[in-house]
XYZ file of C-alpha atoms in Angstrom:
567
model
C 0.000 0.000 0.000
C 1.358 3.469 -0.984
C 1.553 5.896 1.861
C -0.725 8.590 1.720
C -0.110 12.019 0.049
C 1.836 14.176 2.401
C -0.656 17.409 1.118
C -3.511 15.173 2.113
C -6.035 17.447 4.893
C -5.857 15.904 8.107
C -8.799 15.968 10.546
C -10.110 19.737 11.561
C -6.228 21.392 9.713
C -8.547 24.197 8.267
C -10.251 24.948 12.164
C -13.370 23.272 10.556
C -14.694 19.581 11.440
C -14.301 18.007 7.726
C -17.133 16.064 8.522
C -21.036 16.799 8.001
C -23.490 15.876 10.768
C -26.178 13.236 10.043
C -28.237 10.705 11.747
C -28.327 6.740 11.181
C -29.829 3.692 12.932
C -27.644 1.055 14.331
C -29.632 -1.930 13.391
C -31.556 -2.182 16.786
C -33.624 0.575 16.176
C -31.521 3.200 18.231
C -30.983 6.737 16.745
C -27.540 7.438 16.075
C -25.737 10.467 15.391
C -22.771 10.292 12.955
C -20.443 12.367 10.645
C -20.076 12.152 6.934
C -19.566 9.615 4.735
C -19.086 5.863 5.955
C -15.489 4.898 4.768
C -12.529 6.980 5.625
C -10.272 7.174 2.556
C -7.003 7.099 5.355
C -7.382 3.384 6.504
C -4.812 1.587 6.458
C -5.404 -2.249 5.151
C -7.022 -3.947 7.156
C -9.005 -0.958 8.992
C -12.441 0.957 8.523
C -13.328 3.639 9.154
C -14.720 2.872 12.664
C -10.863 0.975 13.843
C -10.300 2.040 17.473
C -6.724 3.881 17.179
C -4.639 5.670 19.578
C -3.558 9.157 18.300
C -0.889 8.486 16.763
C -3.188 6.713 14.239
C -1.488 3.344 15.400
C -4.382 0.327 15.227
C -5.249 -0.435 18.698
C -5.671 -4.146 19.052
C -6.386 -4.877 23.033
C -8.082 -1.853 24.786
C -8.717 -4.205 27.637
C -5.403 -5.073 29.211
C -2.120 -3.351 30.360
C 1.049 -6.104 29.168
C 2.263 -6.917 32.475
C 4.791 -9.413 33.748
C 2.207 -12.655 33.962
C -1.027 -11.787 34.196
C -1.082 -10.876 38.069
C 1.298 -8.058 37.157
C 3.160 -6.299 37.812
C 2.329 -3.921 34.831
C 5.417 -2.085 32.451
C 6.006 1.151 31.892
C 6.767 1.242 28.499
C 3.027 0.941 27.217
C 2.466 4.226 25.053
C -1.143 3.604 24.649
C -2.012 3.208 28.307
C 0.152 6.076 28.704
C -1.498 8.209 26.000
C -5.040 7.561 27.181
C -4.203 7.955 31.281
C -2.506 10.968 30.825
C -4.950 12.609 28.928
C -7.613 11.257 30.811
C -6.058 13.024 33.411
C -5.772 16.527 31.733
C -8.758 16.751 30.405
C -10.180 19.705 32.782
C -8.485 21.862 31.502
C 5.671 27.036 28.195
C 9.660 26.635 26.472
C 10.736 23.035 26.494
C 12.821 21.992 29.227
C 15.734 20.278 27.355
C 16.200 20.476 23.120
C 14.966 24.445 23.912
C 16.956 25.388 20.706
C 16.382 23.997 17.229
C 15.641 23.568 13.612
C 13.549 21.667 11.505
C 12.890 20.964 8.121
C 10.469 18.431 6.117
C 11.850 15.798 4.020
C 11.041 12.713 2.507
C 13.013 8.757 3.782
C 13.236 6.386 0.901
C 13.348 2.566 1.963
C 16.284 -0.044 0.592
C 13.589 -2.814 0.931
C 16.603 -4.505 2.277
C 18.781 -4.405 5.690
C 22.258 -5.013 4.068
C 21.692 -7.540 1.730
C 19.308 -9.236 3.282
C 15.743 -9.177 3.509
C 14.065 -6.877 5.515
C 11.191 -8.995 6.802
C 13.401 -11.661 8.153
C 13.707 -9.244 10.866
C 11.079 -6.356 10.987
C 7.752 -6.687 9.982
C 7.050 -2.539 9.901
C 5.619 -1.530 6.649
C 7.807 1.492 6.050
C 10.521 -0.749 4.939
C 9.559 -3.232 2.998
C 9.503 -2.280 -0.373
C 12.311 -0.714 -1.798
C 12.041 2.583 -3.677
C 8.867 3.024 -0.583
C 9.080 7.181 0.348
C 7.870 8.083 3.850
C 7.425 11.880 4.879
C 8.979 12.675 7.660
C 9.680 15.943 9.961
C 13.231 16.018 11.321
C 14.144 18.543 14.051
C 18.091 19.672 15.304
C 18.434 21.109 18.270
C 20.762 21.768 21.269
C 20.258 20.124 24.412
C 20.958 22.141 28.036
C 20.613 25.494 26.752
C 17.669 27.682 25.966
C 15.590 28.760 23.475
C 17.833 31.470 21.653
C 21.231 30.495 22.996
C 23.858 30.361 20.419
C 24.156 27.568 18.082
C 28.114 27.139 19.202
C 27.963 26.147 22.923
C 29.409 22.702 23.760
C 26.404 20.168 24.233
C 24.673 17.167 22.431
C 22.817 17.794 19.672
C 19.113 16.450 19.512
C 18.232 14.175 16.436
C 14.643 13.519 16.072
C 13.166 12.220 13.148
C 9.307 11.524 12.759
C 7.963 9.722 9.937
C 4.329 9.498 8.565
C 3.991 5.962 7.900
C 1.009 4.275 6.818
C 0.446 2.792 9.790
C 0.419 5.960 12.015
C 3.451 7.854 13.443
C 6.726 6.453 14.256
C 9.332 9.131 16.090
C 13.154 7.724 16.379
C 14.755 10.322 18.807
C 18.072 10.726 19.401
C 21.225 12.800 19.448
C 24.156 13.153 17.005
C 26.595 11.339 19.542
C 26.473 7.590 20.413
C 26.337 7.072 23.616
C 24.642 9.521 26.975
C 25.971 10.519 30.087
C 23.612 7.835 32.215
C 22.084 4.140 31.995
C 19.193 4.826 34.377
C 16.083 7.045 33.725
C 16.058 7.904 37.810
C 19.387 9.997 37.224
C 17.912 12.030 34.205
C 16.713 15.017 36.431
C 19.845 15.857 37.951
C 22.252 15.052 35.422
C 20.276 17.994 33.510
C 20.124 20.014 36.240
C 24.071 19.626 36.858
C 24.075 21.629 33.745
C 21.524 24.088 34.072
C 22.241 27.524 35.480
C 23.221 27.521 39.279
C 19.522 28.093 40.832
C 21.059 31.021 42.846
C 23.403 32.945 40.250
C 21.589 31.768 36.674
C 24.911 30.966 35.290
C 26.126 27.739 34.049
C 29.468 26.466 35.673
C 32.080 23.623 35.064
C 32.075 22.640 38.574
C 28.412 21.907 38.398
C 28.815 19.571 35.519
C 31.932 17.753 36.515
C 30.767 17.264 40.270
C 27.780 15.450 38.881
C 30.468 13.525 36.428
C 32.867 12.764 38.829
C 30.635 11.003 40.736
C 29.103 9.034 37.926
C 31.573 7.478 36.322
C 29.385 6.227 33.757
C 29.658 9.469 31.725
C 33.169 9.054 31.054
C 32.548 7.653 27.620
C 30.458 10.495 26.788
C 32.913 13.018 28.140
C 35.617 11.542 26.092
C 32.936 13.017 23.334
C 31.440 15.931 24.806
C 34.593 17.719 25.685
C 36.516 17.203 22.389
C 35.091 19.109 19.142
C 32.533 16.140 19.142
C 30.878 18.285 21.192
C 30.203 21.248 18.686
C 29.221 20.075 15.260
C 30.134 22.682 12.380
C 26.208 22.453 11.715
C 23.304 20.370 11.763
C 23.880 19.098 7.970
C 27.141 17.800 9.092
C 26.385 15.728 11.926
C 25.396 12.310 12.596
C 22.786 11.000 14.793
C 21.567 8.048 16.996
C 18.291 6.184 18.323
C 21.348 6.339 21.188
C 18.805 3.559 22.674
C 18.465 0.209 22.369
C 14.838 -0.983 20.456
C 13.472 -4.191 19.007
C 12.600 -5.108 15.449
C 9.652 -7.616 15.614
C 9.055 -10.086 12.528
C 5.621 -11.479 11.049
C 6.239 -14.436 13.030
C 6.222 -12.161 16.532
C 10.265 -12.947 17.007
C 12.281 -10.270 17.865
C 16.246 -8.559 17.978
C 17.531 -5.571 19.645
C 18.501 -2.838 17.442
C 20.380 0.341 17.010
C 19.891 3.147 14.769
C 22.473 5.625 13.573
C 22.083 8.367 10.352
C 25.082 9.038 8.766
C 25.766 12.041 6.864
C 26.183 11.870 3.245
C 27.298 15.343 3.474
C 30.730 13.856 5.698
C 31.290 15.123 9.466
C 33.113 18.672 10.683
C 33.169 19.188 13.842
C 34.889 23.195 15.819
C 37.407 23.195 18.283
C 36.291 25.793 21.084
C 38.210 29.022 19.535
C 36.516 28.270 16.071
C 33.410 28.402 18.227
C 33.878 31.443 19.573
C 34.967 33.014 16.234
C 31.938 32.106 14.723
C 29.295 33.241 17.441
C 31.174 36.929 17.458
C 29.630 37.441 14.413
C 26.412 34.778 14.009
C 25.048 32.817 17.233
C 22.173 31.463 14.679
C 24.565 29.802 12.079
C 23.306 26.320 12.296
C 19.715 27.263 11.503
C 21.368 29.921 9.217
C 23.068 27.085 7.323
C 20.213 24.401 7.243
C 17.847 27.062 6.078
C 20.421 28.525 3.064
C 20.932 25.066 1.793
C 17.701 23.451 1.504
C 16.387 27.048 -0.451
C 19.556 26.920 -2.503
C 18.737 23.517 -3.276
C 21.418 21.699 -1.637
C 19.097 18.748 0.257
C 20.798 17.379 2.590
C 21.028 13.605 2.838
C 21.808 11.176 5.769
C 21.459 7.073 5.094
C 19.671 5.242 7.957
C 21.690 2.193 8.990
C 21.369 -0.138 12.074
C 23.148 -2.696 14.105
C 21.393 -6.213 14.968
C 22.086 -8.331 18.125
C 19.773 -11.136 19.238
C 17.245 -10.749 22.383
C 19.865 -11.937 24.879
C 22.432 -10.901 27.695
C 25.133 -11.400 25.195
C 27.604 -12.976 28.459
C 30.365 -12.627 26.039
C 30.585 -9.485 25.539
C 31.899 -6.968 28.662
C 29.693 -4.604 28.696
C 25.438 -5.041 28.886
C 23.909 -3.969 25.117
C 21.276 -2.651 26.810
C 23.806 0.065 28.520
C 23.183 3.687 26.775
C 26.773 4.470 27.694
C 28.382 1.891 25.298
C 29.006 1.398 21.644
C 28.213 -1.411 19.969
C 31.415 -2.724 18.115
C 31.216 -2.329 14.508
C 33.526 -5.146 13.839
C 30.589 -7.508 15.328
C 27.961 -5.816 14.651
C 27.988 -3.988 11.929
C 26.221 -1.291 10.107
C 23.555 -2.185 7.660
C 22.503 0.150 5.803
C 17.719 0.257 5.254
C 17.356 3.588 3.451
C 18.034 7.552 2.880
C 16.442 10.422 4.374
C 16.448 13.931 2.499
C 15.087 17.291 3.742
C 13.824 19.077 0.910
C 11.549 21.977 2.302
C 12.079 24.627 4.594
C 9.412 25.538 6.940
C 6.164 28.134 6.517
C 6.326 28.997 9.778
C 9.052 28.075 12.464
C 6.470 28.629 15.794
C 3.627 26.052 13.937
C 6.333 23.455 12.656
C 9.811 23.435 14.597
C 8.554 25.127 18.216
C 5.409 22.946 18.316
C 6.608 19.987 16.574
C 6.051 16.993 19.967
C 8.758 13.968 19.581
C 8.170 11.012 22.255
C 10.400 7.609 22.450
C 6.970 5.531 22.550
C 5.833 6.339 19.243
C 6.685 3.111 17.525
C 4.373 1.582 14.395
C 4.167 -2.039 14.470
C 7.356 -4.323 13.852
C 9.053 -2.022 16.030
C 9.322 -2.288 19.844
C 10.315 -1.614 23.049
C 13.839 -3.465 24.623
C 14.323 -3.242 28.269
C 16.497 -0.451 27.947
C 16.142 1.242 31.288
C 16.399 4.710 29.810
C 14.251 4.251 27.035
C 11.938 2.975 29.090
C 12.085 6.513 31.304
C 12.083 8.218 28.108
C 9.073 7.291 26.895
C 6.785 8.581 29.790
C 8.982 11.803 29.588
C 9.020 12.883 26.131
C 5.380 12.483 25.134
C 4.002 13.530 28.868
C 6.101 16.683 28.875
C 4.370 17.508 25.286
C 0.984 17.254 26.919
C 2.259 19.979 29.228
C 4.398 21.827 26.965
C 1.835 22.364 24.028
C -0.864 20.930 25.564
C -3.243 17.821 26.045
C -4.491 17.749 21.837
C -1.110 18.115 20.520
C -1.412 15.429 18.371
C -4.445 17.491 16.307
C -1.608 19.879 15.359
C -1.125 19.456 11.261
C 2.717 18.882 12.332
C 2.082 16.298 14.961
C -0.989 14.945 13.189
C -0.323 11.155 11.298
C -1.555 11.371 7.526
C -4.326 8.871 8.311
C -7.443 7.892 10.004
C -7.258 8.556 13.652
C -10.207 7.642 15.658
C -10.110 7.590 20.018
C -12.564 8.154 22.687
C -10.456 10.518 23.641
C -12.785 14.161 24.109
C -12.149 17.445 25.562
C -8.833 18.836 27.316
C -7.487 22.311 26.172
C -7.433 23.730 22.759
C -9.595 20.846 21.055
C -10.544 21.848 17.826
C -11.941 18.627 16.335
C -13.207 15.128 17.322
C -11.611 11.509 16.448
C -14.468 10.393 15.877
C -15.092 8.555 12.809
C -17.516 8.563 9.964
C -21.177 6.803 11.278
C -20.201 6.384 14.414
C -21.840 7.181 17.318
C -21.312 10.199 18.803
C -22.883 9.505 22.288
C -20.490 6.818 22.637
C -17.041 7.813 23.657
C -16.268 4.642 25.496
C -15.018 0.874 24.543
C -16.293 -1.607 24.506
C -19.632 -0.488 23.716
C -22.802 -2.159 21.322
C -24.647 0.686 20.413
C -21.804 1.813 17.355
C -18.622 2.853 19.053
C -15.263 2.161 18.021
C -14.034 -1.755 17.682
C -10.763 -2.966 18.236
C -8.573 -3.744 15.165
C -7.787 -6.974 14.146
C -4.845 -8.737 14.610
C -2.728 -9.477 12.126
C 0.434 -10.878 13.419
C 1.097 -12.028 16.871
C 2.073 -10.094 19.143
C 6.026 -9.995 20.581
C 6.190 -11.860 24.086
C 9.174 -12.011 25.777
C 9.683 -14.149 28.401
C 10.991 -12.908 31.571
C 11.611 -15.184 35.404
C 13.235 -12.745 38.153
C 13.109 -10.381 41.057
C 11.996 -6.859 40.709
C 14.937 -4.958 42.138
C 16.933 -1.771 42.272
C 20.565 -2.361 40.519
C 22.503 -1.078 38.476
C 23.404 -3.068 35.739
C 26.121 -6.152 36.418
C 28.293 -5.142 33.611
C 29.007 -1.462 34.258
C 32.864 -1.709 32.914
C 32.826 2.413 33.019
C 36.477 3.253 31.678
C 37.084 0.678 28.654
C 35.281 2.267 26.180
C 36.087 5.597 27.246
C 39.666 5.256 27.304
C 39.479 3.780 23.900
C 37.516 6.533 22.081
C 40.600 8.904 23.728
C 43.140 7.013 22.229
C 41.228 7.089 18.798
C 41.333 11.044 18.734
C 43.727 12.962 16.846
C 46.324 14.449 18.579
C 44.289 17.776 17.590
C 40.745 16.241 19.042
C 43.008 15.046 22.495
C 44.274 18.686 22.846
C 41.209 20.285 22.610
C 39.888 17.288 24.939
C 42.125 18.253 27.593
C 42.297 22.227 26.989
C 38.220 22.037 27.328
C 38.196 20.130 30.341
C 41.106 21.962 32.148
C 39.165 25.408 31.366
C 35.845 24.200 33.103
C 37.991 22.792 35.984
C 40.607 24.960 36.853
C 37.949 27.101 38.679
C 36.813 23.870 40.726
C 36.578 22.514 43.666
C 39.560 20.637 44.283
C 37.225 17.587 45.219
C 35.717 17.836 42.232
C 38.933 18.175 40.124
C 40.917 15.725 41.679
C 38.067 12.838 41.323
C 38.171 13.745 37.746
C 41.449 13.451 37.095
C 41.295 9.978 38.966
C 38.242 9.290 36.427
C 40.604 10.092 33.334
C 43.444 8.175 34.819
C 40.995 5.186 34.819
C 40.273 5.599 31.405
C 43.784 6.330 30.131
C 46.921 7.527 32.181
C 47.749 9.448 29.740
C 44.416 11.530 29.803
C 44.905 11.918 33.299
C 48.320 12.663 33.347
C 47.601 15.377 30.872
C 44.802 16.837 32.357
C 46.383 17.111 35.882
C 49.642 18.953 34.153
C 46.910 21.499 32.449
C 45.006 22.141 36.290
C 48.304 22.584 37.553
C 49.681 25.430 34.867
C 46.315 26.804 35.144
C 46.275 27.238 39.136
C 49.632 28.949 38.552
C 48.532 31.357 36.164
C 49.443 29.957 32.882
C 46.928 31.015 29.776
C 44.947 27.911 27.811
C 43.637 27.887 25.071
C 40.556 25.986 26.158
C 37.281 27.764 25.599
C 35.588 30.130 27.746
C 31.880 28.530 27.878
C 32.465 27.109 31.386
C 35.613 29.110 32.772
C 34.121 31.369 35.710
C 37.591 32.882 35.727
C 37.470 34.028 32.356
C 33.946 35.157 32.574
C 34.363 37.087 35.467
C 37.274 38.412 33.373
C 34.811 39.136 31.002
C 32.610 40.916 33.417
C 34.853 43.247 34.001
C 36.422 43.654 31.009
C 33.115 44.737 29.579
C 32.799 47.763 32.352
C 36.666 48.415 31.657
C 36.322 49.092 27.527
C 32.621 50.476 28.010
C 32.223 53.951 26.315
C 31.091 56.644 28.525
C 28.520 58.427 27.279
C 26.337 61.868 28.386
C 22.744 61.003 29.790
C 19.891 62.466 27.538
């Protein structure tokens, strides 16, 4: 089946209902009131018009039971439609994003392989979006910077959000990510204050190194991604020239209801440039918007930019051999093992109308998965996807999804009603609009069928609070140091020695133990730069997370200041 036109008017997009009022009788001799005609053109095969759906326009096959660990319980988190319908449930009586404040979008279009590597795809995913190669899928993609806020400049050091959503046939699918590999934490409990480590100080509103590398130090789980974050990995040139990761484990799920984890990573066809921290700075002296700048000039001037979607496959297992747990956010997969297999190309080909309706109120979430792809027991991912979609209810509010760029580009029918800013109904053609329950006999929405069986893992333990058994914190860390340049290790060490040398000496010392762990040299190097530092010796790290140099600054600014007469 051919996905539907991208142009194609979703529900209520011109304010209106798109639907006429009309009344019907149900067979039993009970008015009914309906709306329009009796077949929605946007079902997917399979469906009619009247297929209970969640709002993502996914088919919603059991309405009456949460998937739980036996069927006593107790019940998993990662269940987007119980999710979706509790939490607006509990909105429905009826501000800047908290992380990703800062970002660009642009629509595109993926094209599928019909293949992963040279194999076929179905072996090991069943989702429609890939089978058929030559298959294009609209999508929405959205850069953005991570800790900062809404019109920060483009060239601070932080991750750079990745998220990618794609209007499949089958409803919505979001894969969100960032351009690095790896994250700073394995466990969705620590989110919170990791971000809040690098937030502004709640008493002086300014960001500080200290901050950031007293959470670090005493999480030595971040090392890998410090070995990133600190070099010029951790300011892309722009967003055209980045790549990007799921960063999270998922599952592909076959006809047959088997399943293997999975990773996702874009690469640019463009290539990869990354700044070292004086580039930075040179750049935002004269344009702080130059990544939006850039995406924007390239895509009117014709230039699409391109990335190819390729993913690493593991089987559904501990892997014992390996030394570190795939399920851990803070590790790599090797390449060498498991490889990259390339399933198909993304372009962005048009700008945006209008950045507020597309980019600042476009709503990403983690559980927005079409069927053949699933959840692993990733312990972040499983965090995530509560977070992301519940802090769009807040952020743009409870009918987000009825936004034209949130909307899927098919039938979407819930009992879902009220909440702020509703401007239509899913309800669908002849059905009953007294009925906004399931299930119900007087013409409500039914269940869709089942066409595949459903993925059941098996799982026989204790529910507990542990970290993983395979932490294994430095290996992987120390070895993305020694793969640096000698340029990328210098920056590496001038970056970190400028957000240090300002420090506690608690704080600086544990990190220098950290680094040691990783790689003596790295240590050894980084205690030699605190030390010339401390002593008054210039860097040439950069400035973003120096308090010496910005109370430098600070003065320096009242120092140069031209006097001038009042008026």
């Amino acid at each position: 089946m051919s996905t539907p036109n991208e142009n194609q008017p979703q529900n209520g997009q011109n304010g209106t209902s798109n639907h006429t009022q009309h009344s019907a009788a149900d067979g039993t001799g009970t008015a009914v009131t309906g709306t329009g005609s009796s077949q929605d053109p946007r079902t997917a095969e399979g469906e009619n018009a009247r297929t209970l759906t969640t709002r993502q326009g996914h088919p919603l096959t059991n309405n009456q039971n949460l998937r739980t660990l036996g069927n006593r319980g107790p019940a998993l988190l990662e269940q987007y439609a119980f999710l979706e319908k509790i939490s607006h449930f509990d909105r429905e009586r009826v501000p800047e994003r908290v992380v990703h404040a800062r970002g660009a979008g642009a629509h595109g279009v993926f094209e599928a392989y019909g293949k992963v590597g040279d194999q076929p795809i179905e072996k090991y995913t069943r989702a429609k979006l890939f089978n058929t190669a030559g298959k294009q899928t609209p999508v929405f993609v959205r850069f953005s910077t991570v800790g900062h806020g809404g019109h920060s400049p483009e060239t601070l050091r932080d991750p750079r959000g990745f998220a990618v959503k794609f209007y499949t046939e089958d409803g919505n699918w979001d894969l969100v990510g960032n351009n690095l590999k790896v994250f700073f934490i394995r466990d969705a409990m620590k989110f919170p204050d990791l971000i809040h480590s690098q937030k502004p100080d709640p008493v002086t509103n300014r960001q500080s190194g200290e901050r950031i590398f007293d959470f670090i130090c005493n999480t030595p789980e971040a090392m890998h991604m410090v070995a990133f974050l600190f070099s010029p990995w951790g300011i892309p040139a722009n967003y055209r020239q980045m790549q990007g990761s799921g960063v999270n484990t998922y599952k592909w799920v076959n006809q047959d209801g088997d399943a293997v984890l999975v990773k996702y990573h874009w690469e640019p066809l463009q290539g990869i440039k990354n700044l070292t921290a004086q580039e930075a700075e040179a750049i935002q002296a004269k344009n702080f918007n130059h990544a939006t700048q850039d995406l924007f000039d390239n895509i009117k001037a014709g230039n699409f930019p391109e990335w190819e979607l390729r993913v690493q496959i593991m089987s559904d297992d501990e892997h014992p051999e390996l030394d570190f747990d795939p399920l851990d956010d803070t590790k790599i997969w090797p390449e060498d093992q498991f490889p990259h297999l390339p399933v198909g190309k993304m372009t962005l080909n048009r700008n945006p109308e209008n950045y507020f309706a597309e980019v600042e109120q476009s709503a990403f979430g983690t559980g927005v998965l079409v069927d053949g792809l699933d959840f692993s027991d990733d312990k972040m991912l499983q965090g995530r996807t509560f977070s992301y979609s519940d802090t769009q209810r807040y952020r743009v509010g409870t009918n987000y999804l009825q936004l034209p760029i949130n909307a899927p580009k098919k039938h979407v029918a819930t009992n879902q009603r009220d909440g702020q800013m509703a401007y239509h109904v899913d309800s669908a053609p002849g059905q009953n609009n007294h009925i906004n329950y399931e299930p119900s006999s007087l013409n409500g929405l039914k269940e869709a069928p089942r066409t595949a069986p459903e993925h059941m893992p098996a799982y026989s333990g204790r529910v507990v609070r542990q970290t993983l058994d395979r932490q294994n914190n430095f290996k992987q860390a120390g070895e993305r140091y020694r793969l640096h340049e000698d340029w990328e290790r210098d920056d590496l060490i001038n970056n970190m020695v400028g957000a240090l040398a300002d420090a506690d000496r608690k704080v600086s010392d544990k990190m220098v133990e950290l680094c040691t762990n990783c790689d003596p040299d790295w240590g050894k190097r980084l205690a030699e730069g605190l030390a010339a530092a401390r002593g008054g010796q210039q860097h040439e790290g950069g400035n973003q997370y120096n308090e010496g140099q910005q109370r430098e600054a600070s003065q320096q600014a009242e120092e140069v200041g031209h006097e001038a007469k009042p008026y």
